[in-house]
mmCIF file of C-alpha atoms in Angstrom:
data_model
loop_
_atom_site.group_PDB
_atom_site.id
_atom_site.type_symbol
_atom_site.label_atom_id
_atom_site.label_comp_id
_atom_site.label_asym_id
_atom_site.label_seq_id
_atom_site.Cartn_x
_atom_site.Cartn_y
_atom_site.Cartn_z
ATOM 1 C CA MET A 1 121.982 115.326 123.351
ATOM 2 C CA ARG A 2 124.141 112.573 124.317
ATOM 3 C CA GLU A 3 127.197 111.458 122.240
ATOM 4 C CA ALA A 4 128.052 107.623 122.521
ATOM 5 C CA HIS A 5 131.002 107.353 120.317
ATOM 6 C CA VAL A 6 133.208 109.571 117.961
ATOM 7 C CA MET A 7 136.092 108.734 115.843
ATOM 8 C CA SER A 8 137.571 111.566 113.788
ATOM 9 C CA GLY A 9 140.579 112.809 112.264
ATOM 10 C CA VAL A 10 140.363 116.490 112.622
ATOM 11 C CA GLY A 11 143.761 118.040 111.250
ATOM 12 C CA THR A 12 144.875 114.580 109.812
ATOM 13 C CA GLY A 13 144.215 115.931 106.282
ATOM 14 C CA ARG A 14 142.914 112.534 105.123
ATOM 15 C CA LEU A 15 139.403 110.775 105.017
ATOM 16 C CA VAL A 16 138.515 109.095 108.251
ATOM 17 C CA ALA A 17 135.988 106.827 109.633
ATOM 18 C CA VAL A 18 133.201 108.451 111.595
ATOM 19 C CA SER A 19 130.765 106.889 114.112
ATOM 20 C CA GLU A 20 128.474 109.062 116.020
ATOM 21 C CA PHE A 21 125.084 108.527 117.948
ATOM 22 C CA TRP A 22 122.866 111.023 119.676
ATOM 23 C CA ARG A 23 119.640 110.651 121.591
ATOM 24 C CA CYS A 24 117.776 113.696 121.942
ATOM 25 C CA PRO A 25 114.200 114.991 122.708
ATOM 26 C CA GLY A 26 111.733 114.688 119.984
ATOM 27 C CA ASP A 27 111.284 118.419 119.770
ATOM 28 C CA PRO A 28 111.717 120.278 116.570
ATOM 29 C CA THR A 29 113.775 122.877 118.202
ATOM 30 C CA GLN A 30 116.674 120.323 118.381
ATOM 31 C CA CYS A 31 116.844 120.194 114.566
ATOM 32 C CA PRO A 32 119.254 123.224 113.921
ATOM 33 C CA GLY A 33 121.762 121.582 116.542
ATOM 34 C CA LEU A 34 121.418 118.285 114.832
ATOM 35 C CA ARG A 35 122.187 119.903 111.340
ATOM 36 C CA HIS A 36 125.333 121.427 112.873
ATOM 37 C CA ARG A 37 126.481 118.333 114.338
ATOM 38 C CA THR A 38 125.992 116.321 111.129
ATOM 39 C CA ARG A 39 128.087 119.028 109.132
ATOM 40 C CA THR A 40 130.640 118.806 111.792
ATOM 41 C CA ALA A 41 130.908 115.055 111.986
ATOM 42 C CA LEU A 42 131.026 114.643 108.086
ATOM 43 C CA HIS A 43 133.323 117.749 107.350
ATOM 44 C CA ALA A 44 135.874 115.303 105.706
ATOM 45 C CA PHE A 45 133.024 113.991 103.522
ATOM 46 C CA ALA A 46 132.460 116.814 101.151
ATOM 47 C CA HIS A 47 130.603 114.638 98.551
ATOM 48 C CA VAL A 48 127.591 114.337 100.989
ATOM 49 C CA VAL A 49 127.715 116.974 103.745
ATOM 50 C CA ASP A 50 125.085 119.011 102.161
ATOM 51 C CA ASP A 51 122.824 116.196 101.433
ATOM 52 C CA ALA A 52 123.305 114.408 104.735
ATOM 53 C CA GLU A 53 122.442 117.652 106.620
ATOM 54 C CA LEU A 54 119.277 117.919 104.465
ATOM 55 C CA VAL A 55 118.431 114.181 105.160
ATOM 56 C CA ILE A 56 118.948 114.414 109.020
ATOM 57 C CA SER A 57 116.742 117.318 109.195
ATOM 58 C CA GLU A 58 113.919 115.854 107.343
ATOM 59 C CA LEU A 59 114.069 112.546 109.015
ATOM 60 C CA PHE A 60 114.231 114.165 112.437
ATOM 61 C CA GLY A 61 111.411 116.336 111.576
ATOM 62 C CA ASN A 62 109.378 113.441 110.352
ATOM 63 C CA ALA A 63 110.026 111.679 113.657
ATOM 64 C CA CYS A 64 108.942 114.777 115.697
ATOM 65 C CA ARG A 65 105.757 115.302 113.578
ATOM 66 C CA HIS A 66 104.480 111.760 113.009
ATOM 67 C CA THR A 67 105.632 109.499 115.612
ATOM 68 C CA ARG A 68 105.254 109.163 119.441
ATOM 69 C CA SER A 69 108.693 110.720 119.759
ATOM 70 C CA GLY A 70 107.226 114.255 119.072
ATOM 71 C CA GLN A 71 104.830 113.591 122.027
ATOM 72 C CA GLY A 72 107.500 113.705 124.800
ATOM 73 C CA GLY A 73 109.561 110.946 123.546
ATOM 74 C CA THR A 74 113.095 110.658 122.201
ATOM 75 C CA VAL A 75 114.824 110.243 118.817
ATOM 76 C CA ALA A 76 118.125 108.377 118.244
ATOM 77 C CA VAL A 77 120.418 109.787 115.189
ATOM 78 C CA SER A 78 123.339 107.845 114.176
ATOM 79 C CA ILE A 79 125.875 108.718 111.402
ATOM 80 C CA SER A 80 128.333 106.187 110.108
ATOM 81 C CA ALA A 81 130.956 107.091 107.495
ATOM 82 C CA LEU A 82 133.750 104.647 106.204
ATOM 83 C CA ARG A 83 136.996 105.633 104.832
ATOM 84 C CA THR A 84 136.002 104.785 101.534
ATOM 85 C CA GLY A 85 133.364 107.633 101.450
ATOM 86 C CA PHE A 86 130.295 105.470 102.180
ATOM 87 C CA VAL A 87 127.930 107.033 104.624
ATOM 88 C CA VAL A 88 124.880 105.913 106.373
ATOM 89 C CA LEU A 89 122.332 107.955 108.362
ATOM 90 C CA THR A 90 119.726 106.373 110.694
ATOM 91 C CA VAL A 91 117.025 108.238 112.596
ATOM 92 C CA THR A 92 115.094 106.115 115.038
ATOM 93 C CA ASP A 93 111.791 106.977 116.669
ATOM 94 C CA ASP A 94 109.679 105.638 119.578
ATOM 95 C CA GLY A 95 106.983 104.217 117.432
ATOM 96 C CA PRO A 96 104.126 105.354 114.995
ATOM 97 C CA LEU A 97 101.067 107.367 115.753
ATOM 98 C CA THR A 98 97.551 106.049 114.598
ATOM 99 C CA ASP A 99 96.475 107.519 111.203
ATOM 100 C CA PRO A 100 93.342 109.359 111.882
ATOM 101 C CA ALA A 101 91.940 108.357 108.289
ATOM 102 C CA THR A 102 92.593 104.718 108.419
ATOM 103 C CA GLY A 103 93.011 103.919 112.225
ATOM 104 C CA ARG A 104 96.245 102.157 111.519
ATOM 105 C CA PRO A 105 99.528 102.935 112.655
ATOM 106 C CA ARG A 106 101.608 105.270 110.318
ATOM 107 C CA VAL A 107 104.537 103.823 108.324
ATOM 108 C CA PRO A 108 107.150 105.885 106.570
ATOM 109 C CA ARG A 109 106.552 105.857 102.809
ATOM 110 C CA LEU A 110 106.799 108.000 99.777
ATOM 111 C CA ALA A 111 103.931 110.275 99.166
ATOM 112 C CA ASP A 112 102.478 111.733 95.952
ATOM 113 C CA PRO A 113 101.059 115.019 97.051
ATOM 114 C CA ALA A 114 98.989 117.306 95.028
ATOM 115 C CA PRO A 115 101.146 119.930 93.257
ATOM 116 C CA LEU A 116 100.034 122.726 95.424
ATOM 117 C CA ALA A 117 99.891 120.736 98.652
ATOM 118 C CA ILE A 118 101.615 122.002 101.595
ATOM 119 C CA GLY A 119 103.828 119.262 102.931
ATOM 120 C CA HIS A 120 104.377 115.388 102.513
ATOM 121 C CA ARG A 121 107.638 115.861 100.440
ATOM 122 C CA GLY A 122 110.189 115.004 103.081
ATOM 123 C CA LEU A 123 110.706 111.401 102.065
ATOM 124 C CA ARG A 124 110.500 112.272 98.509
ATOM 125 C CA LEU A 125 113.399 114.836 99.057
ATOM 126 C CA VAL A 126 115.389 112.150 101.012
ATOM 127 C CA ALA A 127 114.918 109.658 98.175
ATOM 128 C CA ASP A 128 116.170 112.343 95.682
ATOM 129 C CA VAL A 129 119.368 113.272 97.508
ATOM 130 C CA CYS A 130 120.521 109.686 98.903
ATOM 131 C CA ASP A 131 121.459 106.686 96.808
ATOM 132 C CA LEU A 132 119.250 104.111 98.816
ATOM 133 C CA TRP A 133 116.905 104.541 101.917
ATOM 134 C CA GLY A 134 114.645 102.178 103.806
ATOM 135 C CA CYS A 135 112.741 101.819 107.071
ATOM 136 C CA SER A 136 112.562 98.970 109.461
ATOM 137 C CA ARG A 137 110.804 98.216 112.779
ATOM 138 C CA THR A 138 112.866 98.318 115.734
ATOM 139 C CA ASP A 139 112.238 95.650 118.600
ATOM 140 C CA GLU A 140 110.801 98.436 120.693
ATOM 141 C CA GLY A 141 108.153 99.013 118.007
ATOM 142 C CA GLY A 142 109.686 102.376 116.503
ATOM 143 C CA HIS A 143 110.875 102.928 113.082
ATOM 144 C CA ALA A 144 114.509 103.145 112.002
ATOM 145 C CA VAL A 145 114.646 104.948 108.913
ATOM 146 C CA TRP A 146 118.013 105.189 107.186
ATOM 147 C CA ALA A 147 119.682 106.615 104.053
ATOM 148 C CA ALA A 148 122.698 105.640 102.593
ATOM 149 C CA PHE A 149 125.267 107.463 100.170
ATOM 150 C CA GLU A 150 127.712 105.723 98.068
ATOM 151 C CA SER A 151 131.148 106.082 98.045
ATOM 152 C CA PRO A 152 132.491 108.093 95.070
ATOM 153 C CA LEU A 153 134.906 105.167 94.404
ATOM 154 C CA TYR A 154 132.583 102.218 94.678
ATOM 155 C CA ARG A 155 128.929 102.447 93.589
ATOM 156 C CA PRO A 156 127.182 99.110 94.457
ATOM 157 C CA PHE A 157 123.651 100.669 94.522
ATOM 158 C CA ALA A 158 124.100 101.609 90.908
ATOM 159 C CA ALA A 159 123.173 98.047 89.850
ATOM 160 C CA LEU A 160 120.209 98.051 92.215
ATOM 161 C CA SER A 161 118.579 101.019 90.332
ATOM 162 C CA ALA A 162 119.100 99.792 86.845
#
């Protein structure tokens, strides 16, 4: 893993801005390390740290399972947090695999699995714990899937869901 930029205020006793970026192999064995790094990076953001750790692991796992990143590629992970408490997590993959059922590239979407089905609940979990999430295509043909957590002081997304 490579760390590109870190701003922290360990020991300052106040909320600080955080900006972290890692690029790692699209290998599920990297997930525990990403969970730990997420928890460490967001230690001052107690209102989201547990949910952020879950979101990073779900999005990273999806990138490893459902994209070219999991076939010897890489996954980029970024964490941005403002002093206000607003947090954005982004996981970017190398591009979609082809869906065997349709022959078309897979796109991250919420699934409605059968009640006893195994799997296909990751993005549903992400949507349930964050305030807003989305996906966009990168210039390189991959997906950047992001999740945002509102500041406890300012909740602009509340109007969007009303």
